[in-house]
Coordinates of C-alpha atoms in Angstrom, one line a residue:
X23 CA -19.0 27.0 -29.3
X24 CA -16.3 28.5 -31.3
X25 CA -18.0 27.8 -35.0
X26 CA -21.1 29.8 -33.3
X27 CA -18.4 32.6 -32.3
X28 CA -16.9 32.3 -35.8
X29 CA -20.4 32.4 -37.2
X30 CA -21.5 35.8 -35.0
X31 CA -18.3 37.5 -36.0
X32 CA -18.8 36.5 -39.9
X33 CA -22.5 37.5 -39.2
X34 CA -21.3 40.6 -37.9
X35 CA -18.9 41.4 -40.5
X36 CA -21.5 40.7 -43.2
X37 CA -23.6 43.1 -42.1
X38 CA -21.4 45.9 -41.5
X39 CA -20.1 45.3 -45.6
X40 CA -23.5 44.9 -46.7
X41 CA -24.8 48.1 -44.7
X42 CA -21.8 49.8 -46.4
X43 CA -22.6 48.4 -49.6
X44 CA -26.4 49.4 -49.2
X45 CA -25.2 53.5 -47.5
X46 CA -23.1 53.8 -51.0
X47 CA -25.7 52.4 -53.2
X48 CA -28.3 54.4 -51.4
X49 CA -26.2 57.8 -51.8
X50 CA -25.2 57.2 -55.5
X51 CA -29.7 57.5 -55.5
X52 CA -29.3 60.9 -54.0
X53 CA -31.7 59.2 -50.9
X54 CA -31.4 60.8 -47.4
X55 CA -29.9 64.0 -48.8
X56 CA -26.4 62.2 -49.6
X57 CA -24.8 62.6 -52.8
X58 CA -22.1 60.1 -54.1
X59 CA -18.6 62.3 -55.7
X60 CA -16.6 59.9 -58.2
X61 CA -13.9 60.5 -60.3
X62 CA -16.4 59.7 -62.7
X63 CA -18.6 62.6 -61.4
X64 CA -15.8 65.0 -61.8
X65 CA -14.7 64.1 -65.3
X66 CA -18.6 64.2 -66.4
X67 CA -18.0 68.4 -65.3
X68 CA -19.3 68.2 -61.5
X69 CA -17.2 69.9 -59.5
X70 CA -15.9 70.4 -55.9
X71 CA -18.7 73.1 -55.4
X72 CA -21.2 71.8 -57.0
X73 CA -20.5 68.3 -54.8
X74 CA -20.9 70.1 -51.8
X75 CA -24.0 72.1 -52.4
X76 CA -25.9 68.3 -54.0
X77 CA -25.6 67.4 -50.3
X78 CA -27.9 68.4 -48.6
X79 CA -26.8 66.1 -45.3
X80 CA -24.0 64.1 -46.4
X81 CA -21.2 64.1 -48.9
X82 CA -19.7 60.4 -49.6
X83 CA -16.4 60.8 -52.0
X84 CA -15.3 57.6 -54.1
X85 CA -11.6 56.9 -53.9
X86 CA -9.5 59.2 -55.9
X87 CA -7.6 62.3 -56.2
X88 CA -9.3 65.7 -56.8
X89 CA -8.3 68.7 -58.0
X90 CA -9.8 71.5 -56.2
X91 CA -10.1 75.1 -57.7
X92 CA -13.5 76.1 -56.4
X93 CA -14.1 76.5 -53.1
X94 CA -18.2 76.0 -52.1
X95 CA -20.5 78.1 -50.3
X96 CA -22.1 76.2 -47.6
X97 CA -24.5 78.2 -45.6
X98 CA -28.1 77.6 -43.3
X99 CA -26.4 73.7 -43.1
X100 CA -28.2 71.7 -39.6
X101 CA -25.6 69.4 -39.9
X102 CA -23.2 67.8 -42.8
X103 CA -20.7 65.0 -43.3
X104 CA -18.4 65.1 -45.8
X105 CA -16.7 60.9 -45.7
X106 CA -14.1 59.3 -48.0
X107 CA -14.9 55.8 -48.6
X108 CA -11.7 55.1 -49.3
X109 CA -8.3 56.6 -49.7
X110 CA -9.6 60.3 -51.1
X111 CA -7.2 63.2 -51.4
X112 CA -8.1 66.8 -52.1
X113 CA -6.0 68.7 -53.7
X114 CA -5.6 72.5 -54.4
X115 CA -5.2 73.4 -58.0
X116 CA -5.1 77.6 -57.7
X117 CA -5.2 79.7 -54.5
X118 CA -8.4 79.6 -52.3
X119 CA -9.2 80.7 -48.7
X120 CA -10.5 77.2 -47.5
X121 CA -11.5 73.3 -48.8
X122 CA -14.3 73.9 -46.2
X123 CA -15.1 76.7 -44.3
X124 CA -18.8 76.4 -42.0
X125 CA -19.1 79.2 -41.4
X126 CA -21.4 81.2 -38.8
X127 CA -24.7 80.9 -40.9
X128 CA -24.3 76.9 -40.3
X129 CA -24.9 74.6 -36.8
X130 CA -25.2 71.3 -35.6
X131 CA -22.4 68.7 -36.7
X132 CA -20.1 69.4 -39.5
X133 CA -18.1 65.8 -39.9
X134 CA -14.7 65.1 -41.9
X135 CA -13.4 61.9 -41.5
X136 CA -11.2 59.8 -44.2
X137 CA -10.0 62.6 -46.2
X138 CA -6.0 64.1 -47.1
X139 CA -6.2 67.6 -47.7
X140 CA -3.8 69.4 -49.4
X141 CA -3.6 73.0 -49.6
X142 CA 0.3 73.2 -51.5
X143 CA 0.8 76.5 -49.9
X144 CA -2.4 77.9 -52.1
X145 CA -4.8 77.4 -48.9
X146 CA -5.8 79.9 -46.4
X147 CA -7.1 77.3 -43.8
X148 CA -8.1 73.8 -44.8
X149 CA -11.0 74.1 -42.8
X150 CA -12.7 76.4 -41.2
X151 CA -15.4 76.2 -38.7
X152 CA -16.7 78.1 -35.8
X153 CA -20.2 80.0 -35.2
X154 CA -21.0 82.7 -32.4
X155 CA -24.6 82.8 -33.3
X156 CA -25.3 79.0 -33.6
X157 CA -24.2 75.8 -31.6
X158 CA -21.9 73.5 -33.5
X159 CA -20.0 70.7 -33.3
X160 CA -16.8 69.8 -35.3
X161 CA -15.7 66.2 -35.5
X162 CA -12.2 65.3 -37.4
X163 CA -11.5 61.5 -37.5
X164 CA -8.6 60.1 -39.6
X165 CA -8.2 63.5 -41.3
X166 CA -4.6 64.6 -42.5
X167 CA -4.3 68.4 -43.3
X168 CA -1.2 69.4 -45.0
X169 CA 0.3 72.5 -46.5
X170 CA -2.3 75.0 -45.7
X171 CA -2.0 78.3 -43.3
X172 CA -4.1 76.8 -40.6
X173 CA -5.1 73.4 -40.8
X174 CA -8.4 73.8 -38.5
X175 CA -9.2 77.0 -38.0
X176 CA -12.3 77.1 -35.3
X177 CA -13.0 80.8 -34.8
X178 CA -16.0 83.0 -34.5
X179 CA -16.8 82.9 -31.2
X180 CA -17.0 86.3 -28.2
X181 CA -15.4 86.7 -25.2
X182 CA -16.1 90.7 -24.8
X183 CA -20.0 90.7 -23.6
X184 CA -21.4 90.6 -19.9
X185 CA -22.6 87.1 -20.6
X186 CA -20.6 85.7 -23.7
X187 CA -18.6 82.7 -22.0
X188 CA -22.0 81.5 -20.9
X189 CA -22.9 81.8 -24.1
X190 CA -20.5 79.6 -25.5
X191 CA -21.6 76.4 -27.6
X192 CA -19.1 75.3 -29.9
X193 CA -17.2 72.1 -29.5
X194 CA -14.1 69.9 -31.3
X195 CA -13.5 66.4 -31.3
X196 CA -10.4 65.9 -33.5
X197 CA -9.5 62.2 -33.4
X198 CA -6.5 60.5 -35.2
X199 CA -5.8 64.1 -37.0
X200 CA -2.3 64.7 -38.6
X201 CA -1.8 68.4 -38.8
X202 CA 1.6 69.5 -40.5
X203 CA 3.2 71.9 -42.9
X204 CA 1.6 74.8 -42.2
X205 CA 1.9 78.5 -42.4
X206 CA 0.5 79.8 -39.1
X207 CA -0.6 77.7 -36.5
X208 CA -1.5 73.8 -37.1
X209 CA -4.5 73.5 -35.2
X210 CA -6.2 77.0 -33.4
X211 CA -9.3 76.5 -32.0
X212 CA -10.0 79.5 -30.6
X213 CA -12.8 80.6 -27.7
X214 CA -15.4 77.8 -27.9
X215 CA -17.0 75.9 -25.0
X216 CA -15.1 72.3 -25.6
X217 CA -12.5 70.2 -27.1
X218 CA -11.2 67.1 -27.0
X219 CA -7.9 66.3 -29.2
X220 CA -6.9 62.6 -29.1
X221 CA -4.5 60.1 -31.0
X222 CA -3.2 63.2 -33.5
X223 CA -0.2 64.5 -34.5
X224 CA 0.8 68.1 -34.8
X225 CA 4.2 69.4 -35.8
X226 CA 5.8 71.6 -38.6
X227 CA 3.8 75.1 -37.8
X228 CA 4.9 77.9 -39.7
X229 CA 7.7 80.2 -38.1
X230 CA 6.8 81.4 -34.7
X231 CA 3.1 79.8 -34.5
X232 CA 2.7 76.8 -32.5
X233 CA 1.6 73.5 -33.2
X234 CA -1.5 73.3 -31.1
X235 CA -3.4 75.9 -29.8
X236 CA -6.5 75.3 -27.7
X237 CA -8.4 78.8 -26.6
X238 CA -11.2 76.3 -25.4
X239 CA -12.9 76.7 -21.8
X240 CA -13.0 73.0 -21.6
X241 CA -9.9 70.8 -22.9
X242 CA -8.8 67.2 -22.4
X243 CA -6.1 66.9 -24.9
X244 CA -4.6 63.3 -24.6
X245 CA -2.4 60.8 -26.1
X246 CA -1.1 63.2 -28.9
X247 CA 2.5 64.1 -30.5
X248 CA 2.8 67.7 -30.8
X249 CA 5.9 69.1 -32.4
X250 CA 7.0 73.4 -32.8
X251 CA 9.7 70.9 -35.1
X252 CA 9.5 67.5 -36.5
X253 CA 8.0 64.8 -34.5
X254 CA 11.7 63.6 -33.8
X255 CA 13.4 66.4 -32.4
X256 CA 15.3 67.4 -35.7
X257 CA 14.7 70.9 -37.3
X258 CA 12.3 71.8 -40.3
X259 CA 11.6 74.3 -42.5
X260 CA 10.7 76.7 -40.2
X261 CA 10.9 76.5 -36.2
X262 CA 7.4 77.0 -34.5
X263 CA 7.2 79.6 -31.4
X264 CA 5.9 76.1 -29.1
X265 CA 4.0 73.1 -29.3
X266 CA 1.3 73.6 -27.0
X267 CA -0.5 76.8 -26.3
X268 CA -3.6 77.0 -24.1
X269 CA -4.7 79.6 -21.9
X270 CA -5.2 80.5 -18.6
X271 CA -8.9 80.3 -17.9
X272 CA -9.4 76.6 -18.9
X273 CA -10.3 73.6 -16.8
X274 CA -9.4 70.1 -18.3
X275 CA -6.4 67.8 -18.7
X276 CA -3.2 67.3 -20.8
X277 CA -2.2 63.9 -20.3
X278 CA -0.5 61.2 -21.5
X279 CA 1.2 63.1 -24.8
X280 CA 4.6 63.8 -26.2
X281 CA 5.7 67.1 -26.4
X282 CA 8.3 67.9 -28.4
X283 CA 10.6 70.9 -28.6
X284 CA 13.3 72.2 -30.4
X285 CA 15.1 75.6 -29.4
X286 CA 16.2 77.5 -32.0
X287 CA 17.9 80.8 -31.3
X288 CA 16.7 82.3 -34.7
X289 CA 19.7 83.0 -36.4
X290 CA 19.4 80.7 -39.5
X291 CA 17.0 80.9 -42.4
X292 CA 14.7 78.4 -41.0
X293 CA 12.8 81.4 -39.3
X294 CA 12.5 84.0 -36.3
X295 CA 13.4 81.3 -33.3
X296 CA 11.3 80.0 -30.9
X297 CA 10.4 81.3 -26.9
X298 CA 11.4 79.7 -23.7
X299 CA 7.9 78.4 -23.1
X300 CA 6.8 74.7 -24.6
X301 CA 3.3 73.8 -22.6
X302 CA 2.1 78.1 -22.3
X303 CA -1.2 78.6 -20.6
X304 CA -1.3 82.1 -22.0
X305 CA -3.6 85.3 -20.8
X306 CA -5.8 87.0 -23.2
X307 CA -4.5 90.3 -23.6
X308 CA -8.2 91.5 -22.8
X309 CA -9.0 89.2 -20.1
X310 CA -12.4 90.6 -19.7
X311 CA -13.1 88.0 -22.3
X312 CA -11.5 85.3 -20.0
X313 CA -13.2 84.9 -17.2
X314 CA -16.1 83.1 -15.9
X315 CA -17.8 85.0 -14.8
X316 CA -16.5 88.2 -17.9
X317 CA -14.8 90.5 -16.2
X318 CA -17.7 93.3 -16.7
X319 CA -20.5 91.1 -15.4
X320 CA -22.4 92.1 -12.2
X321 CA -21.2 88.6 -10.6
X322 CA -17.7 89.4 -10.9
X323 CA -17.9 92.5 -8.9
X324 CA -20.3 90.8 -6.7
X325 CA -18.4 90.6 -2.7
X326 CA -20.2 87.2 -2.7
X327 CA -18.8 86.0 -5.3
X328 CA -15.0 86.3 -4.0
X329 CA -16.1 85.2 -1.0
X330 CA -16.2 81.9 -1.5
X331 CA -12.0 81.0 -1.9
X332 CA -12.3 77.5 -3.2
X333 CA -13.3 78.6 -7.3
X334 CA -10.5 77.5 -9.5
X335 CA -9.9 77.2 -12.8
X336 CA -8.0 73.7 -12.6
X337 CA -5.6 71.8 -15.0
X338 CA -4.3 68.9 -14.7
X339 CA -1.3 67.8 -16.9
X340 CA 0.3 64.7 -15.9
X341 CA 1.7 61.6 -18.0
X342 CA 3.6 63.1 -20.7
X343 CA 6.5 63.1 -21.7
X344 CA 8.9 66.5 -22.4
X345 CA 11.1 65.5 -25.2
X346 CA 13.9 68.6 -25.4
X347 CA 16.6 69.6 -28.4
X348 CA 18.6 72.2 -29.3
X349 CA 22.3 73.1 -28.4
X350 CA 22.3 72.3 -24.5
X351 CA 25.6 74.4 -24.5
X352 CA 23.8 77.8 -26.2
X353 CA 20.3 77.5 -25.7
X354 CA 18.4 79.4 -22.8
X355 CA 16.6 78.0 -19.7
X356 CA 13.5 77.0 -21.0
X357 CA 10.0 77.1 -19.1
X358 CA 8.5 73.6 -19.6
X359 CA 5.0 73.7 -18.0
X360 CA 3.7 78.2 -17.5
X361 CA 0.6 79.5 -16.1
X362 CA 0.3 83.4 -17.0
X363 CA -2.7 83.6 -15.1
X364 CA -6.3 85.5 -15.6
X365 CA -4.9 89.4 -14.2
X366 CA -7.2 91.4 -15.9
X367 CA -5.0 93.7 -17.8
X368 CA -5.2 95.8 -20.9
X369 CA -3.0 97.6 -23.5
X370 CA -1.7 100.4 -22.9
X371 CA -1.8 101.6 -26.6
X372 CA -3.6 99.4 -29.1
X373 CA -1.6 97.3 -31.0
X374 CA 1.1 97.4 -28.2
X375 CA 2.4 94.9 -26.2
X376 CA 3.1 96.9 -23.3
X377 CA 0.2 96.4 -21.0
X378 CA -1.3 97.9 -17.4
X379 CA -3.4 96.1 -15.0
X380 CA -7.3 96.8 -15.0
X381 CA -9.6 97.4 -11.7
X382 CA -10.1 93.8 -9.8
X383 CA -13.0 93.4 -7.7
X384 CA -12.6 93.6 -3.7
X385 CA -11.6 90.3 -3.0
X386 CA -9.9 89.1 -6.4
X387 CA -7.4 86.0 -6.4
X388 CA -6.2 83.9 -9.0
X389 CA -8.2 81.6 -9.9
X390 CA -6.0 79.4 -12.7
X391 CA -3.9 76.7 -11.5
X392 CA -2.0 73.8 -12.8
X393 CA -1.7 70.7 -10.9
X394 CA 1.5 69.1 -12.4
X395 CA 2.4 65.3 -12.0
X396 CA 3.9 62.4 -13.2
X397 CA 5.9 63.4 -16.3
X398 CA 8.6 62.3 -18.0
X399 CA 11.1 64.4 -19.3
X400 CA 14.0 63.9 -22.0
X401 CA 17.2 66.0 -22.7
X402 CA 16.4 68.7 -19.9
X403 CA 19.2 70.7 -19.0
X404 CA 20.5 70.7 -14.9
X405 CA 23.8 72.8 -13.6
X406 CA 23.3 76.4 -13.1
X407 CA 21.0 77.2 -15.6
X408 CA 19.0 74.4 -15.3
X409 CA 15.2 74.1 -17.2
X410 CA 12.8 75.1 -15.1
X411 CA 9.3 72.4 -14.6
X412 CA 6.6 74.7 -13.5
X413 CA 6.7 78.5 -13.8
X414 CA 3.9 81.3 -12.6
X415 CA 4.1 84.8 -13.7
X416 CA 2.0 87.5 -15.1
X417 CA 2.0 88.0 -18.8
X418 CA 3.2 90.4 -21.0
X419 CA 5.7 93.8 -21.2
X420 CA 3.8 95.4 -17.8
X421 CA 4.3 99.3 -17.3
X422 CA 7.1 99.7 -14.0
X423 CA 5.5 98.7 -10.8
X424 CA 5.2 102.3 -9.7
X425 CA 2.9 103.1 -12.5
X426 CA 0.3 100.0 -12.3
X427 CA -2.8 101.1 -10.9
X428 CA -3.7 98.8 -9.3
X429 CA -0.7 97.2 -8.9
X430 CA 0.4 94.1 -9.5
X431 CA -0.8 91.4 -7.0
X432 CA 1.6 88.3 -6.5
X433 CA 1.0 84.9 -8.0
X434 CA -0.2 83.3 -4.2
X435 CA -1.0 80.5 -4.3
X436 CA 0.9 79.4 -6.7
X437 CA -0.7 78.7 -10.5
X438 CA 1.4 76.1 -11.4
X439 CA 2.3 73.1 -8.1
X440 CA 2.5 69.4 -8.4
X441 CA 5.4 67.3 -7.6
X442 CA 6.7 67.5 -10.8
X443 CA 7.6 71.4 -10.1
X444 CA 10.5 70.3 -7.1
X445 CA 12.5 68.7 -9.7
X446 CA 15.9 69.4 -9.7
X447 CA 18.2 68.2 -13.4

């Protein structure tokens, strides 16, 4: 019985080398739209570009390091993985906005998987994806993106129009991603239907961006390390504003991660500080382009609509474990788990950060709450000015009470409750 296990698994493993064997072979032939990239293939004058546009489907690269100077144009794509096939790194040689950037033109599945990127501060986002106009999936899988602005940067979606949330098609599976070094943000993926973040690492952002940020109606974001420092607590170049920054309107989980953060008052050259907040579901300024249903939508000012109390915009973050550094002696109270809720509000001048509320439908309540539970947490601070668990407020520098028309409901029921919020340091 055991030499026919032994036998299956050999079997098994036979196949899967010889199947390999047979994909590379098969690409190196230019069959299935693939194309094979070699250091060979590079010294004989093709380059980065030209790589990218000779497949058609899927782009296999041969172990090696590259020099990138070129960026490629990839546009009208139904789908395209780009695979190392062994240990492949990509490296910028002169100033370029992206490695890979699929854009809006593009849909279906763009795939990266087995590939170091490395933008040495010459990158404006290693990748780019997003599309408002097309449906698209983005899959990362053991992908490391270093020294760029962004690392991912999923964009190009709307929030703005009567129906654009329904709208909304683009998804992100980033698996066993390590995100660090960066400008701006590590990872933003910003106003897209899904996405699912798992077994990745985030840390180093540039000063005052944050490691992670998820502007995703959908999340489960699970079994991560997400850093505003380094993954251990201790300081980097530059001190990110938080690790985790979601926002108000999602559904979805945040379990079982470690969050890391490191308070830094601002007053060295390692950058501006960081906030009080480390897990921040934050408002769009605009929350028109929030909620579900947008804020200018007939349903929303439907009375039938509001009628029905039990339509929440749910959360759950539970199993992780709030790691906390800085100088307990001089650094503030900080806000570990914050709900800023879905008020629609507006500037008050654009480009200002002084708001006012907007008209709410008869009937309005919040809608965005964070079920909290189950957490661990490391080096918070008790006594008088102890951390605070859970916090809900309203976002932003709000005109005086007396001025807001309407004004400014209070957060009932609470956004943020669990039994993680009564805990006392």
């Amino acid at each position: 019985m055991r030499f026919i296990l032994l036998l299956s698994i050999l079997c098994s493993w036979s196949f899967v080398a010889a199947s390999a064997a047979i994909d590379v072979d098969q690409c190196q032939r230019g069959f299935d739209g693939c194309y094979l990239w070699s250091p060979e293939a590079r010294a004989s004058g093709v380059t980065w570009q030209e790589a990218v546009g000779r497949a058609k489907r899927r782009l296999l690269i041969s172990p090696g390091e590259y020099e990138i100077v070129t960026a490629p144009f990839i546009g009208g794509r139904d789908s395209l993985s780009i695979i190392g096939i062994g240990e492949v790194t990509l490296r910028a040689g002169k100033p370029m906005g992206t490695f890979i950037g699929y854009g809006g033109t593009n849909k279906g599945t763009l795939r990266i998987e087995n590939i170091h990127l490395d933008g040495g501060w010459k990158i404006g986002n290693c990748i780019y994806a997003g599309s408002a106009i097309n449906k698209q999936h983005i899959v990362l899988k053991d992908v490391e993106l270093y020294r760029c602005g962004h690392g991912l940067m999923g964009a190009n979606e709307h929030w703005g129009g009567r129906d654009a949330i329904d709208n909304l098609d683009d998804s992100y599976l980033l698996d066993n991603v390590d995100c660090h070094a960066s400008t701006s943000h590590c990872i933003y993926i910003d106003r897209s239907a899904k996405a699912e973040v798992r077994n990745s690492r985030f840390y180093d952002p540039g000063n005052g961006k944050h490691a992670l940020k998820v502007i995703s109606w959908e999340i489960d974001v699970h079994d991560n390390q997400v850093s505003n420092a380094m993954l251990d607590g201790s300081a980097s170049r530059t001190t990110g504003n938080a690790p985790l920054s979601l926002v108000s309107c999602q559904i979805g989980r945040v379990a079982d991660n470690i969050l890391v953060f490191r308070y830094d008052r601002g007053a060295t050259a390692r950058g501006n500080g960081t906030g009080g907040n480390v897990l921040d579901k934050q408002p769009r300024w605009v929350l028109s382009g929030c909620d579900k249903p947008p804020y200018q939508s007939p349903t929303n000012w439907s009375e039938t609509y509001w009628e029905d109390k039990s339509r929440r915009y749910v959360t759950e973050v539970s199993g992780n474990t709030f790691s906390l550094f800085g100088d307990k002696r001089e650094r503030i109270a900080l806000r570990l788990v914050v709900n800023q809720g879905t008020l629609p509000m507006t500037y008050v001048v654009a480009g200002n950060t002084l708001l006012k509320t907007l008209p709410r439908p008869a009937g309005w309540y919040e809608r965005s709450i964070t079920h909290v539970h189950d957490n661990h947490f490391e080096g918070a601070k008790g006594g008088r000015w102890a951390d605070r668990v859970c916090v809900s407020k309203y976002w932003g520098q709000l005109l005086p009470e007396g001025r807001l028309d309407p004004p400014l409901p209070k957060p009932v029921p609470k956004m943020v409750d669990g039994p993680d919020c009564a805990i006392r340091f």
